[in-house]
Amino acid sequence: MDRNRLNSNRQKGPNNRYGMRNAGFIALIILLLLVLYSAFHQPSNLKTIPITTAIKNANSGEYSKFAVNGNEVQITVKGQSKPTLKTYEEPNATLKTEGLNYSKVTVSSSPQTSSSSTWIGILETIGPVIAIGVILYIMMKSAQGQGNQALSFGKSRARLYGNEKDKVNFKDIAGSEEAKQDLEEVVEFLKFPKKFASVGARIPKGVLLVGPPGTGKTMLSRAVAGEANVPFFSISGSEFVEMFVGVGASRVRDLFAKAKKNSPCIIFIDEIDAVGRRRGSGMGGGHDEREQTLNQILVEMDGFEQGQNVIVLAATNRADVLDPALLRPGRFDRRVNIGLPDRKDREAILKVHYAKKPLAKAVDLDALAAKTAGSSGADLANIANESAIIAARNSHSQITQEDVTEAFEKVAIGPERKSKVMTDSDKITTAYHEAGHALVGHVLPDSDPVHKVTIIPRGGTGGVTWFIPPEDRLFISLVQFKDMLARGMGGRIAEEIILGPDKITTGASNDLQNAAEIARDMVINQGMGKKLRDQVFKHDDGMMLDRLVHEREYSDETAKVIDDEVENLITEAANRARTVIKANLKYLEKLKDLLLEKETVEAAEVTEVLKGAKMPSSAALY
Ligand code: ADP
């Protein structure tokens, strides 16, 4: 497997919707059982006998009691404590007319019930009602996800952060200087609204924070609240919507009502794109619930009056898909961009997260910052936390360089799976596969250098060859993309050359998927196809509430040309990898042997082993 960047490990999304459906389903089953129970459960199972038989037997002294209730007569046989028989009186067949001898039996005018059976009767009647009530209560509660808001579907589930201990300030956020500067202004609006009102300035109502996940958008919003010392209501776009149409809109109403009561304050809407996508996009005619929710947000924002000092901060990583109505003046008309941190900022973020941890002096955070190009603040926070966990597990009193390295590799490519048993032949195949990636990457001029090669399974892969750019890159050139594709194909091609074309394995499936993704990105988004040079094609893949959106704005003919371009790029990459490996078979064998011996080979050793490997001129692009 070929790796060259950290993946963000963070996940967001609808939370307890499935839990609620489950609760509903269980409740439905219990309800059904109750209905069946009450339908079939007869509280009294007295045997009915004709009134004439009853009178005859009573007169011959067989019964002790008759209890008359309406036209039903319950009969207790002598020697027994409860009635076991019953009969019915009619206008022309009553106890009297049928000739009952009243001295032979006690006749009372209500059914004989012991006090315990009264209670059972009452319980049997109201028990199911209580049970249904309790089930409904539990359902509502689970729908709310918060115990104290039972029976309030339409209430917003915003979390309020106002406590001192929750407080975040700008100083807790490393880097992101420009974003902080932009937001400094929002702090001023909240702190000194009069200063702006006195000169007739309109305070902005909405600020859009745009940036990849984990770059600290939520944290920055909380810091704005912390700096201005105002309450902070936080909700995620996907939380507006539950099972029922209209719930989202009423949640929005409730959220804004609460916020207005607590003015001045901040409302933070995370993942605004979940509700704020362009209306009508991809759904073949719109989506009622989402539109209602979005409309309500717009109505509420338009309805802010002067002096109602509530500022809405909204976060997204897809500003391009937002409905233009959201971005109009008076709504989210300000934008703060937050990018992935550069090397200096990554080091600062690592320092913030290690500040309260016992870090050994020898640990080189600058080197770690250098290796983590492409990681977000959340990834770095994750590395810091993982290293502390690893140190604790190793019973270290301080976090050592080894703990930090292990944490970094675990976060970037998944934990080592040393216990996974590989057969010898799998090991050899993996060694050739990884050596293939490394050799092609090493030889091609525009590839990042090899950082490490291992045949110890990690995460879900058999082995990993890891390339890390020597420095942060702003852009990727066409030749860099092509070398990336070729080294990605290196594993499969090494298998093909060594094992034979029919013996290739599933070990390359991840590489092939990555290659296809890169090639498609080159053609569609970067204008780097051969025929389709300098043209981009609009398409939109993403989540809209709970559905996936696939939208493309090009014809079927163009789609076919795109597919051909992708295929050509991948074939070209495979051919280049083949040329490189065939010309350097000796080095492939050497690296394979070293991998089998040591399992993990570091950058310096790779360079040493592959010294002398040459790029054949036929693999050159220019
Ligand atoms: P987002 O809202 O952009 O997805 P968050 O604000 O939720 O990101 O960030 C997640 C975590 O990442 C934070 O709790 C924090 O620990 C860490 N983090 C992100 N950026 C920074 C930063 N600039 N400085 C310090 N920590 C950061």
XYZ file of N, CA, C and O in Angstrom, residues 380-537:
632
model
N -3.307 16.412 14.902
C -2.145 16.625 15.771
C -2.530 16.422 17.233
O -1.781 15.809 18.004
N -3.725 16.919 17.599
C -4.205 16.712 18.975
C -4.319 15.209 19.232
O -3.990 14.724 20.317
N -4.744 14.490 18.216
C -4.893 13.045 18.317
C -3.537 12.362 18.532
O -3.400 11.461 19.360
N -2.511 12.816 17.795
C -1.166 12.238 17.956
C -0.684 12.469 19.392
O -0.171 11.561 20.051
N -0.875 13.719 19.888
C -0.412 14.039 21.255
C -1.099 13.116 22.258
O -0.457 12.556 23.151
N -2.382 12.953 22.097
C -3.123 12.112 23.042
C -2.711 10.647 22.935
O -2.476 9.983 23.943
N -2.581 10.155 21.686
C -2.165 8.756 21.503
C -0.804 8.506 22.132
O -0.575 7.462 22.743
N 0.126 9.479 21.972
C 1.473 9.250 22.502
C 1.423 9.156 24.021
O 2.162 8.381 24.622
N 0.528 9.936 24.651
C 0.403 9.851 26.113
C -0.149 8.481 26.508
O 0.310 7.868 27.481
N -1.106 7.991 25.728
C -1.671 6.664 26.024
C -0.586 5.589 25.884
O -0.424 4.713 26.736
N 0.193 5.701 24.789
C 1.248 4.707 24.551
C 2.287 4.766 25.675
O 2.727 3.732 26.193
N 2.657 5.998 26.103
C 3.633 6.141 27.197
C 3.102 5.481 28.466
O 3.823 4.758 29.150
N 1.823 5.712 28.754
C 1.242 5.119 29.962
C 1.254 3.589 29.859
O 1.575 2.898 30.821
N 0.915 3.091 28.653
C 0.900 1.631 28.485
C 2.286 1.026 28.646
O 2.442 -0.088 29.119
N 3.323 1.808 28.232
C 4.697 1.316 28.367
C 5.285 1.643 29.730
O 6.494 1.512 29.930
N 4.453 2.159 30.628
C 4.881 2.563 31.978
C 6.053 3.543 31.954
O 6.972 3.459 32.756
N 6.006 4.491 30.991
C 7.028 5.543 30.976
C 6.539 6.701 31.838
O 5.355 7.034 31.795
N 7.449 7.323 32.581
C 7.008 8.472 33.386
C 6.950 9.728 32.517
O 6.295 10.705 32.831
N 7.668 9.700 31.392
C 7.616 10.815 30.442
C 7.306 10.258 29.051
O 7.578 9.076 28.785
N 6.783 11.125 28.196
C 6.505 10.676 26.822
C 7.805 10.727 26.032
O 8.403 11.799 25.890
N 8.227 9.592 25.504
C 9.528 9.545 24.815
C 9.363 9.719 23.306
O 8.248 9.682 22.786
N 10.510 9.885 22.636
C 10.497 10.027 21.179
C 9.851 8.795 20.523
O 9.076 8.929 19.584
N 10.128 7.616 21.067
C 9.559 6.379 20.497
C 8.031 6.386 20.632
O 7.318 5.991 19.717
N 7.548 6.843 21.792
C 6.091 6.910 21.997
C 5.462 7.839 20.954
O 4.416 7.547 20.372
N 6.141 8.974 20.732
C 5.602 9.962 19.786
C 5.612 9.387 18.367
O 4.627 9.504 17.628
N 6.706 8.725 17.986
C 6.790 8.155 16.642
C 5.714 7.088 16.445
O 5.037 7.050 15.413
N 5.551 6.247 17.457
C 4.540 5.190 17.341
C 3.144 5.797 17.201
O 2.331 5.354 16.377
N 2.897 6.855 17.991
C 1.579 7.506 17.931
C 1.345 8.109 16.551
O 0.274 7.978 15.961
N 2.377 8.756 16.021
C 2.269 9.390 14.703
C 1.929 8.342 13.639
O 1.012 8.515 12.827
N 2.644 7.217 13.684
C 2.399 6.181 12.671
C 1.030 5.537 12.863
O 0.342 5.208 11.907
N 0.630 5.411 14.110
C -0.676 4.802 14.379
C -1.798 5.692 13.830
O -2.740 5.224 13.185
N -1.660 7.011 14.087
C -2.701 7.934 13.613
C -2.683 8.007 12.086
O -3.719 8.037 11.432
N -1.468 8.002 11.493
C -1.376 8.185 10.048
C -1.792 6.943 9.271
O -2.502 7.041 8.279
N -1.339 5.760 9.702
C -1.621 4.577 8.880
C -2.232 3.431 9.659
O -2.329 2.320 9.157
N -2.646 3.664 10.863
C -3.299 2.599 11.629
C -2.287 1.839 12.470
O -1.085 1.860 12.176
N -2.769 1.155 13.504
C -1.856 0.465 14.412
C -1.229 -0.764 13.767
O -1.796 -1.353 12.849
N -0.046 -1.135 14.245
C 0.607 -2.356 13.753
C -0.203 -3.560 14.183
O -0.741 -3.584 15.273
N -0.296 -4.522 13.284
C -1.017 -5.743 13.646
C -0.018 -6.894 13.650
O -0.020 -7.739 12.772
N 0.860 -6.869 14.642
C 1.940 -7.859 14.660
C 1.411 -9.267 14.867
O 2.025 -10.241 14.476
N 0.239 -9.349 15.524
C -0.266 -10.680 15.853
C -0.854 -11.378 14.623
O -1.082 -12.568 14.629
N -1.093 -10.578 13.558
C -1.672 -11.179 12.360
C -0.645 -12.126 11.724
O 0.470 -11.710 11.402
N -1.026 -13.376 11.588
C -0.043 -14.337 11.076
C -0.072 -14.322 9.551
O -1.130 -14.425 8.932
N 1.114 -14.171 8.948
C 1.195 -14.208 7.487
C 1.966 -15.458 7.093
O 2.966 -15.803 7.735
N 1.523 -16.110 6.052
C 2.290 -17.271 5.587
C 3.574 -16.754 4.945
O 3.666 -15.572 4.579
N 4.545 -17.640 4.788
C 5.817 -17.215 4.197
C 5.618 -16.684 2.784
O 6.224 -15.697 2.395
N 4.714 -17.346 2.048
C 4.554 -16.892 0.661
C 3.854 -15.528 0.623
O 4.179 -14.685 -0.208
N 2.924 -15.273 1.564
C 2.307 -13.943 1.641
C 3.356 -12.892 1.986
O 3.333 -11.760 1.475
N 4.246 -13.257 2.875
C 5.299 -12.324 3.285
C 6.175 -11.956 2.096
O 6.502 -10.784 1.890
N 6.518 -12.965 1.311
C 7.385 -12.702 0.151
C 6.649 -11.822 -0.861
O 7.188 -10.844 -1.365
N 5.370 -12.158 -1.105
C 4.589 -11.332 -2.043
C 4.538 -9.887 -1.547
O 4.731 -8.939 -2.318
N 4.256 -9.721 -0.221
C 4.174 -8.363 0.335
C 5.513 -7.647 0.189
O 5.561 -6.456 -0.148
N 6.608 -8.371 0.432
C 7.930 -7.741 0.340
C 8.197 -7.259 -1.088
O 8.675 -6.138 -1.295
N 7.856 -8.082 -2.076
C 8.025 -7.646 -3.475
C 7.124 -6.447 -3.768
O 7.527 -5.480 -4.407
N 5.877 -6.524 -3.300
C 4.896 -5.470 -3.555
C 5.396 -4.121 -3.001
O 5.450 -3.128 -3.724
N 5.793 -4.137 -1.727
C 6.238 -2.879 -1.112
C 7.544 -2.399 -1.741
O 7.739 -1.203 -1.958
N 8.440 -3.355 -2.034
C 9.707 -2.974 -2.667
C 9.433 -2.333 -4.028
O 10.126 -1.399 -4.445
N 8.384 -2.798 -4.706
C 8.001 -2.222 -6.002
C 7.614 -0.755 -5.854
O 8.093 0.117 -6.593
N 6.750 -0.457 -4.868
C 6.371 0.951 -4.615
C 7.626 1.789 -4.348
O 7.804 2.861 -4.914
N 8.452 1.259 -3.429
C 9.606 2.043 -2.979
C 10.575 2.291 -4.133
O 11.047 3.414 -4.318
N 10.825 1.249 -4.914
C 11.786 1.380 -6.016
C 11.302 2.416 -7.038
O 12.047 3.320 -7.419
N 10.046 2.314 -7.456
C 9.525 3.256 -8.464
C 9.546 4.674 -7.892
O 9.993 5.623 -8.549
N 9.091 4.817 -6.628
C 9.073 6.146 -5.995
C 10.474 6.715 -5.877
O 10.691 7.908 -6.079
N 11.426 5.844 -5.574
C 12.807 6.299 -5.379
C 13.427 6.768 -6.695
O 14.137 7.759 -6.747
N 13.126 6.028 -7.755
C 13.778 6.291 -9.040
C 13.168 7.487 -9.782
O 13.876 8.284 -10.392
N 11.851 7.633 -9.714
C 11.217 8.708 -10.502
C 11.578 10.077 -9.921
O 11.600 10.257 -8.705
N 11.842 11.032 -10.807
C 12.418 12.302 -10.338
C 11.449 13.190 -9.561
O 11.884 13.998 -8.743
N 10.163 13.084 -9.815
C 9.243 14.034 -9.183
C 8.394 13.410 -8.075
O 7.342 13.936 -7.718
N 8.867 12.279 -7.565
C 8.126 11.651 -6.464
C 8.708 12.130 -5.131
O 9.873 12.509 -5.053
N 7.865 12.107 -4.082
C 8.376 12.399 -2.742
C 9.323 11.278 -2.341
O 9.169 10.152 -2.795
N 10.294 11.568 -1.466
C 11.201 10.499 -1.036
C 10.512 9.469 -0.143
O 9.522 9.773 0.528
N 11.069 8.252 -0.132
C 10.532 7.191 0.727
C 10.875 7.523 2.175
O 12.004 7.885 2.491
N 9.876 7.389 3.051
C 10.117 7.657 4.468
C 10.348 6.353 5.226
O 11.155 6.283 6.140
N 9.634 5.314 4.827
C 9.696 4.053 5.548
C 8.987 2.974 4.728
O 8.005 3.265 4.052
N 9.500 1.762 4.777
C 8.804 0.638 4.140
C 8.664 -0.458 5.181
O 9.617 -0.741 5.908
N 7.479 -1.046 5.264
C 7.305 -2.121 6.243
C 6.412 -3.222 5.679
O 5.519 -2.945 4.871
N 6.690 -4.464 6.105
C 5.781 -5.551 5.709
C 5.021 -6.070 6.933
O 4.461 -7.156 6.913
N 5.009 -5.242 8.008
C 4.154 -5.588 9.151
C 2.758 -5.043 8.821
O 2.638 -3.866 8.481
N 1.729 -5.888 8.903
C 0.393 -5.378 8.565
C 0.029 -4.198 9.467
O 0.317 -4.229 10.659
N -0.567 -3.174 8.873
C -0.998 -1.997 9.651
C -2.408 -1.689 9.234
O -2.717 -1.688 8.061
N -3.242 -1.308 10.208
C -4.627 -1.014 9.871
C -5.164 -2.190 9.074
O -5.018 -3.328 9.473
N -5.689 -1.934 7.904
C -6.252 -3.032 7.124
C -5.331 -3.497 6.009
O -5.753 -4.173 5.087
N -4.039 -3.114 6.041
C -3.185 -3.414 4.891
C -2.133 -4.464 5.219
O -1.831 -4.706 6.379
N -1.552 -5.073 4.181
C -0.521 -6.077 4.382
C 0.808 -5.449 4.750
O 1.554 -5.939 5.572
N 1.110 -4.329 4.122
C 2.356 -3.620 4.402
C 2.187 -2.185 3.954
O 1.156 -1.837 3.386
N 3.172 -1.357 4.211
C 3.036 0.052 3.831
C 4.356 0.585 3.301
O 5.412 0.291 3.857
N 4.274 1.343 2.213
C 5.421 2.151 1.801
C 4.974 3.594 1.924
O 3.936 3.984 1.396
N 5.772 4.329 2.641
C 5.302 5.630 3.050
C 6.198 6.704 2.458
O 7.409 6.677 2.658
N 5.578 7.630 1.732
C 6.335 8.734 1.133
C 5.945 10.018 1.849
O 4.755 10.251 2.070
N 6.910 10.820 2.225
C 6.573 12.090 2.881
C 7.269 13.220 2.135
O 8.478 13.136 1.876
N 6.512 14.277 1.770
C 7.156 15.384 1.061
C 8.184 16.058 1.974
O 7.951 16.185 3.165
N 9.324 16.469 1.425
C 10.354 17.074 2.270
C 9.900 18.396 2.875
O 10.380 18.815 3.912
N 8.998 19.085 2.191
C 8.494 20.334 2.763
C 7.035 20.528 2.369
O 6.532 19.821 1.502
N 6.369 21.493 3.036
C 4.968 21.756 2.708
C 4.868 22.226 1.264
O 5.682 23.013 0.801
N 3.847 21.725 0.587
C 3.684 22.095 -0.821
C 2.373 22.819 -0.984
O 1.366 22.397 -0.428
N 2.424 23.892 -1.749
C 1.186 24.607 -1.983
C 0.439 23.980 -3.153
O -0.776 23.875 -3.167
N 1.221 23.560 -4.156
C 0.609 23.022 -5.375
C 1.203 21.662 -5.720
O 2.309 21.345 -5.294
N 0.474 20.915 -6.517
C 1.024 19.663 -7.041
C 1.063 19.793 -8.551
O 0.061 20.168 -9.180
N 2.235 19.505 -9.146
C 2.343 19.664 -10.601
C 1.888 18.384 -11.302
O 1.776 17.329 -10.673
N 1.692 18.508 -12.610
C 1.247 17.362 -13.403
C 2.251 16.209 -13.294
O 1.878 15.050 -13.119
N 3.538 16.546 -13.371
C 4.543 15.466 -13.314
C 4.565 14.815 -11.931
O 4.778 13.603 -11.807
N 4.331 15.607 -10.908
C 4.278 15.017 -9.559
C 3.100 14.041 -9.455
O 3.217 12.961 -8.898
N 1.964 14.461 -10.026
C 0.790 13.577 -10.043
C 1.135 12.271 -10.769
O 0.802 11.181 -10.321
N 1.812 12.399 -11.908
C 2.094 11.209 -12.718
C 3.056 10.264 -11.993
O 2.900 9.044 -12.070
N 4.042 10.840 -11.292
C 4.962 9.979 -10.532
C 4.240 9.328 -9.349
O 4.512 8.192 -8.978
N 3.292 10.066 -8.787
C 2.493 9.532 -7.685
C 1.691 8.316 -8.171
O 1.628 7.282 -7.522
N 1.113 8.468 -9.380
C 0.344 7.361 -9.957
C 1.248 6.158 -10.241
O 0.903 5.024 -9.933
N 2.430 6.426 -10.808
C 3.326 5.332 -11.191
C 3.810 4.579 -9.953
O 3.826 3.356 -9.936
N 4.169 5.310 -8.891
C 4.673 4.588 -7.710
C 3.529 3.842 -7.022
O 3.734 2.810 -6.407
N 2.306 4.385 -7.175
C 1.134 3.688 -6.638
C 0.908 2.361 -7.358
O 0.472 1.385 -6.767
N 1.226 2.321 -8.666
C 1.060 1.088 -9.448
C 2.242 0.142 -9.238
O 2.206 -1.021 -9.651
N 3.319 0.660 -8.635
C 4.567 -0.110 -8.486
C 4.369 -1.447 -7.799
O 5.019 -2.434 -8.162
N 3.470 -1.498 -6.804
C 3.253 -2.738 -6.048
C 2.668 -3.822 -6.935
O 3.196 -4.941 -7.035
N 1.592 -3.488 -7.635
C 0.920 -4.453 -8.511
C 1.856 -4.923 -9.631
O 1.918 -6.110 -9.964
N 2.609 -3.969 -10.188
C 3.480 -4.315 -11.318
C 4.630 -5.223 -10.854
O 5.007 -6.166 -11.560
N 5.159 -4.982 -9.640
C 6.209 -5.868 -9.108
C 5.657 -7.288 -8.986
O 6.319 -8.255 -9.368
N 4.434 -7.408 -8.502
C 3.804 -8.743 -8.393
C 3.707 -9.378 -9.773
O 4.020 -10.551 -9.966
N 3.254 -8.561 -10.732
C 3.044 -9.078 -12.096
C 4.357 -9.588 -12.692
O 4.401 -10.665 -13.284
N 5.437 -8.812 -12.497
C 6.729 -9.196 -13.089
C 7.296 -10.439 -12.403
O 7.770 -11.359 -13.053
N 7.214 -10.466 -11.062
C 7.850 -11.566 -10.322
C 6.977 -12.826 -10.306
O 7.454 -13.933 -10.557
N 5.687 -12.649 -9.996
C 4.829 -13.833 -9.843
C 4.238 -14.296 -11.177
O 3.815 -15.435 -11.324
N 4.168 -13.370 -12.127
C 3.513 -13.679 -13.411
C 2.151 -13.013 -13.450
O 1.505 -12.856 -12.411
N 1.716 -12.627 -14.682
C 0.480 -11.840 -14.812
C -0.764 -12.540 -14.247
O -1.717 -11.868 -13.860
N -0.751 -13.865 -14.187
C -1.943 -14.546 -13.664
C -1.893 -14.766 -12.165
O -2.840 -15.284 -11.577
N -0.788 -14.391 -11.548
C -0.645 -14.657 -10.110
C -0.756 -13.383 -9.285
O -0.450 -13.393 -8.086
N -1.148 -12.299 -9.939
C -1.271 -11.040 -9.192
C -2.309 -11.226 -8.082
O -3.197 -12.065 -8.197
N -2.198 -10.415 -7.001
C -3.037 -10.650 -5.817
C -3.967 -9.470 -5.510
O -3.878 -8.411 -6.134
N -4.808 -9.687 -4.500
C -5.738 -8.630 -4.069
C -5.022 -7.565 -3.239
O -5.635 -6.584 -2.847
N -3.737 -7.797 -2.974
C -2.978 -6.832 -2.160
C -2.965 -5.439 -2.760
O -2.696 -4.459 -2.066
N -3.275 -5.318 -4.058
C -3.154 -4.011 -4.704
C -4.480 -3.252 -4.765
O -4.536 -2.155 -5.313
N -5.548 -3.808 -4.190
C -6.859 -3.192 -4.443
C -6.928 -1.747 -3.936
O -7.456 -0.870 -4.611
N -6.331 -1.513 -2.769
C -6.330 -0.141 -2.248
C -5.555 0.810 -3.147
O -5.971 1.942 -3.388
N -4.409 0.321 -3.631
C -3.567 1.149 -4.516
C -4.333 1.522 -5.770
O -4.263 2.648 -6.254
N -5.068 0.536 -6.312
C -5.778 0.780 -7.575
C -6.896 1.796 -7.361
O -7.130 2.675 -8.191
N -7.577 1.672 -6.207
C -8.638 2.650 -5.912
C -8.063 4.058 -5.775
O -8.603 5.023 -6.311
N -6.941 4.144 -5.038
C -6.309 5.463 -4.880
C -5.904 6.034 -6.219
O -6.117 7.218 -6.502
N -5.320 5.173 -7.063
C -4.854 5.640 -8.367
C -6.040 6.160 -9.179
O -5.968 7.231 -9.794
N -7.153 5.412 -9.143
C -8.328 5.840 -9.908
C -8.830 7.192 -9.400
O -9.209 8.065 -10.184
N -8.791 7.370 -8.076
C -9.261 8.638 -7.509
C -8.372 9.810 -7.928
O -8.858 10.880 -8.295
N -7.063 9.564 -7.866
C -6.128 10.639 -8.245
C -6.326 10.990 -9.719
O -6.435 12.166 -10.086
N -6.411 9.951 -10.568
C -6.540 10.196 -12.007
C -7.835 10.960 -12.309
O -7.856 11.904 -13.103
N -8.918 10.581 -11.638
C -10.200 11.249 -11.865
C -10.124 12.711 -11.422
O -10.610 13.616 -12.089
N -9.478 12.931 -10.279
C -9.324 14.300 -9.791
C -8.532 15.133 -10.795
O -8.874 16.275 -11.101
N -7.448 14.514 -11.336
C -6.632 15.241 -12.319
C -7.482 15.677 -13.508
O -7.377 16.804 -13.981
N -8.327 14.748 -14.008
C -9.085 15.033 -15.232
C -10.257 15.986 -14.954
O -10.464 16.962 -15.673
N -11.002 15.712 -13.879
C -12.238 16.474 -13.653
C -11.977 17.832 -13.014
O -12.517 18.849 -13.444
N -11.133 17.836 -11.972
C -10.988 19.077 -11.199
C -9.770 19.915 -11.562
O -9.727 21.105 -11.258
N -8.741 19.255 -12.128
C -7.494 20.000 -12.319
C -7.205 20.326 -13.784
O -6.165 20.938 -14.070
N -8.053 19.929 -14.688
C -7.825 20.236 -16.111
C -6.536 19.619 -16.625
O -5.805 20.208 -17.411
N -6.187 18.410 -16.150
C -4.909 17.801 -16.502
C -5.051 16.577 -17.400
O -4.156 15.738 -17.461
N -6.199 16.450 -18.077
C -6.344 15.345 -19.025
C -5.560 15.663 -20.288
O -4.997 16.760 -20.419
N -5.490 14.705 -21.216
C -4.752 14.964 -22.454
C -5.647 15.720 -23.427
O -5.285 16.778 -23.921
N -6.851 15.158 -23.654
C -7.815 15.843 -24.528
C -8.504 16.951 -23.761
O -8.777 18.022 -24.284
N -8.835 16.641 -22.539
C -9.608 17.598 -21.744
C -8.679 18.502 -20.938
O -8.841 18.684 -19.748
N -7.694 19.026 -21.604
C -6.737 19.883 -20.916
C -7.386 21.248 -20.631
O -8.151 21.765 -21.430
N -7.111 21.787 -19.487
C -7.557 23.134 -19.094
C -9.077 23.294 -19.025
O -9.603 24.400 -19.191
N -9.759 22.196 -18.862
C -11.214 22.314 -18.649
C -11.540 21.603 -17.352
O -10.967 20.557 -17.074
N -12.475 22.173 -16.590
C -12.911 21.445 -15.393
C -14.399 21.124 -15.533
O -15.125 21.793 -16.272
N -14.805 20.091 -14.813
C -16.189 19.629 -14.943
C -16.829 19.613 -13.582
O -16.276 19.048 -12.637
